[in-house]
Amino acid sequence: MRSPSAAFRLIWAFLIAAVGVALIQLGGLQTVQTSTIVVALPMIPVMLILALSMLRWLKNDFPKEELNPVLVIDDMPAFQRKSKKAKRQA
């Protein structure tokens, strides 16, 4: 995927900066805060859907059996164990 040209990126940077400056000039910080909240509100349902989707994915990938692993401790250290081949020869 190609990145956009430098001119295109500069145009968008100036437009975004102009919106911020215009909001500050029109009403100050309160207007910027209010517009941020209004723009972010539609994202709340999207974020909830993403969170629920992730929980569903985690439940499918990691069932309950895998969440409670069983630790097996062997009484005999590894250096004292005889291999199967050594047992057959003895």
Short mmCIF file of C-alpha atoms in Angstrom, two decimals:
data_model
loop_
_atom_site.label_atom_id
_atom_site.label_comp_id
_atom_site.label_asym_id
_atom_site.label_seq_id
_atom_site.Cartn_x
_atom_site.Cartn_y
_atom_site.Cartn_z
CA MET A 1 0.00 0.00 0.00
CA ARG A 2 1.42 3.34 -0.99
CA SER A 3 1.45 6.28 1.39
CA PRO A 4 -0.27 9.48 0.23
CA SER A 5 1.78 12.24 -1.34
CA ALA A 6 3.32 14.96 0.83
CA ALA A 7 1.00 17.61 -0.63
CA PHE A 8 -2.08 15.57 0.27
CA ARG A 9 -0.82 15.06 3.83
CA LEU A 10 -0.07 18.79 4.21
CA ILE A 11 -3.57 19.73 3.04
CA TRP A 12 -5.15 17.42 5.61
CA ALA A 13 -2.80 18.66 8.36
CA PHE A 14 -3.75 22.29 7.68
CA LEU A 15 -7.47 21.46 7.52
CA ILE A 16 -7.37 19.65 10.87
CA ALA A 17 -5.37 22.48 12.43
CA ALA A 18 -7.83 25.05 10.99
CA VAL A 19 -10.77 23.25 12.59
CA GLY A 20 -9.01 23.29 15.97
CA VAL A 21 -8.09 26.96 15.69
CA ALA A 22 -11.62 27.87 14.56
CA LEU A 23 -13.17 26.05 17.53
CA ILE A 24 -10.84 27.80 19.96
CA GLN A 25 -11.55 31.20 18.36
CA LEU A 26 -15.32 30.66 18.42
CA GLY A 27 -15.80 29.50 21.97
CA GLY A 28 -12.57 28.67 23.68
CA LEU A 29 -11.71 25.47 25.46
CA GLN A 30 -15.32 24.64 26.36
CA THR A 31 -16.27 24.43 22.68
CA VAL A 32 -13.32 22.16 21.91
CA GLN A 33 -14.23 19.85 24.81
CA THR A 34 -17.89 19.73 23.80
CA SER A 35 -17.09 18.97 20.16
CA THR A 36 -14.69 16.22 21.24
CA ILE A 37 -17.40 14.56 23.32
CA VAL A 38 -19.98 14.86 20.55
CA VAL A 39 -17.63 13.33 17.98
CA ALA A 40 -16.59 10.52 20.35
CA LEU A 41 -20.12 9.47 21.39
CA PRO A 42 -20.82 7.33 18.29
CA MET A 43 -17.65 5.36 19.01
CA ILE A 44 -19.00 4.02 22.34
CA PRO A 45 -21.18 1.28 20.74
CA VAL A 46 -18.32 0.35 18.41
CA MET A 47 -15.94 -0.05 21.35
CA LEU A 48 -18.51 -2.14 23.26
CA ILE A 49 -18.96 -4.43 20.26
CA LEU A 50 -15.19 -4.80 19.95
CA ALA A 51 -14.83 -5.62 23.67
CA LEU A 52 -17.60 -8.23 23.52
CA SER A 53 -16.08 -9.70 20.37
CA MET A 54 -12.70 -10.00 22.07
CA LEU A 55 -14.21 -11.72 25.12
CA ARG A 56 -16.02 -14.17 22.83
CA TRP A 57 -12.81 -14.87 20.93
CA LEU A 58 -10.87 -15.45 24.16
CA LYS A 59 -13.51 -17.88 25.43
CA ASN A 60 -13.33 -19.83 22.16
CA ASP A 61 -9.55 -19.94 22.07
CA PHE A 62 -8.96 -20.67 25.76
CA PRO A 63 -11.57 -23.06 27.15
CA LYS A 64 -11.92 -23.55 30.90
CA GLU A 65 -9.77 -26.69 30.93
CA GLU A 66 -6.79 -24.68 29.74
CA LEU A 67 -7.36 -21.97 32.32
CA ASN A 68 -6.73 -24.42 35.21
CA PRO A 69 -3.47 -26.17 34.35
CA VAL A 70 -2.37 -29.18 36.38
CA LEU A 71 1.21 -29.17 37.63
CA VAL A 72 2.82 -32.61 37.74
CA ILE A 73 5.90 -32.93 39.90
CA ASP A 74 8.06 -35.98 39.35
CA ASP A 75 9.78 -37.42 42.43
CA MET A 76 12.93 -38.43 40.60
CA PRO A 77 15.25 -35.74 39.21
CA ALA A 78 15.91 -35.87 35.48
CA PHE A 79 19.60 -36.85 35.83
CA GLN A 80 18.64 -40.02 37.78
CA ARG A 81 16.03 -41.24 35.27
CA LYS A 82 17.00 -44.05 32.96
CA SER A 83 15.98 -43.79 29.37
CA LYS A 84 13.81 -46.50 27.81
CA LYS A 85 16.79 -47.74 25.86
CA ALA A 86 18.90 -48.11 29.03
CA LYS A 87 16.06 -49.99 30.80
CA ARG A 88 15.78 -52.46 27.90
CA GLN A 89 19.49 -53.16 27.97
CA ALA A 90 19.56 -53.78 31.73
#
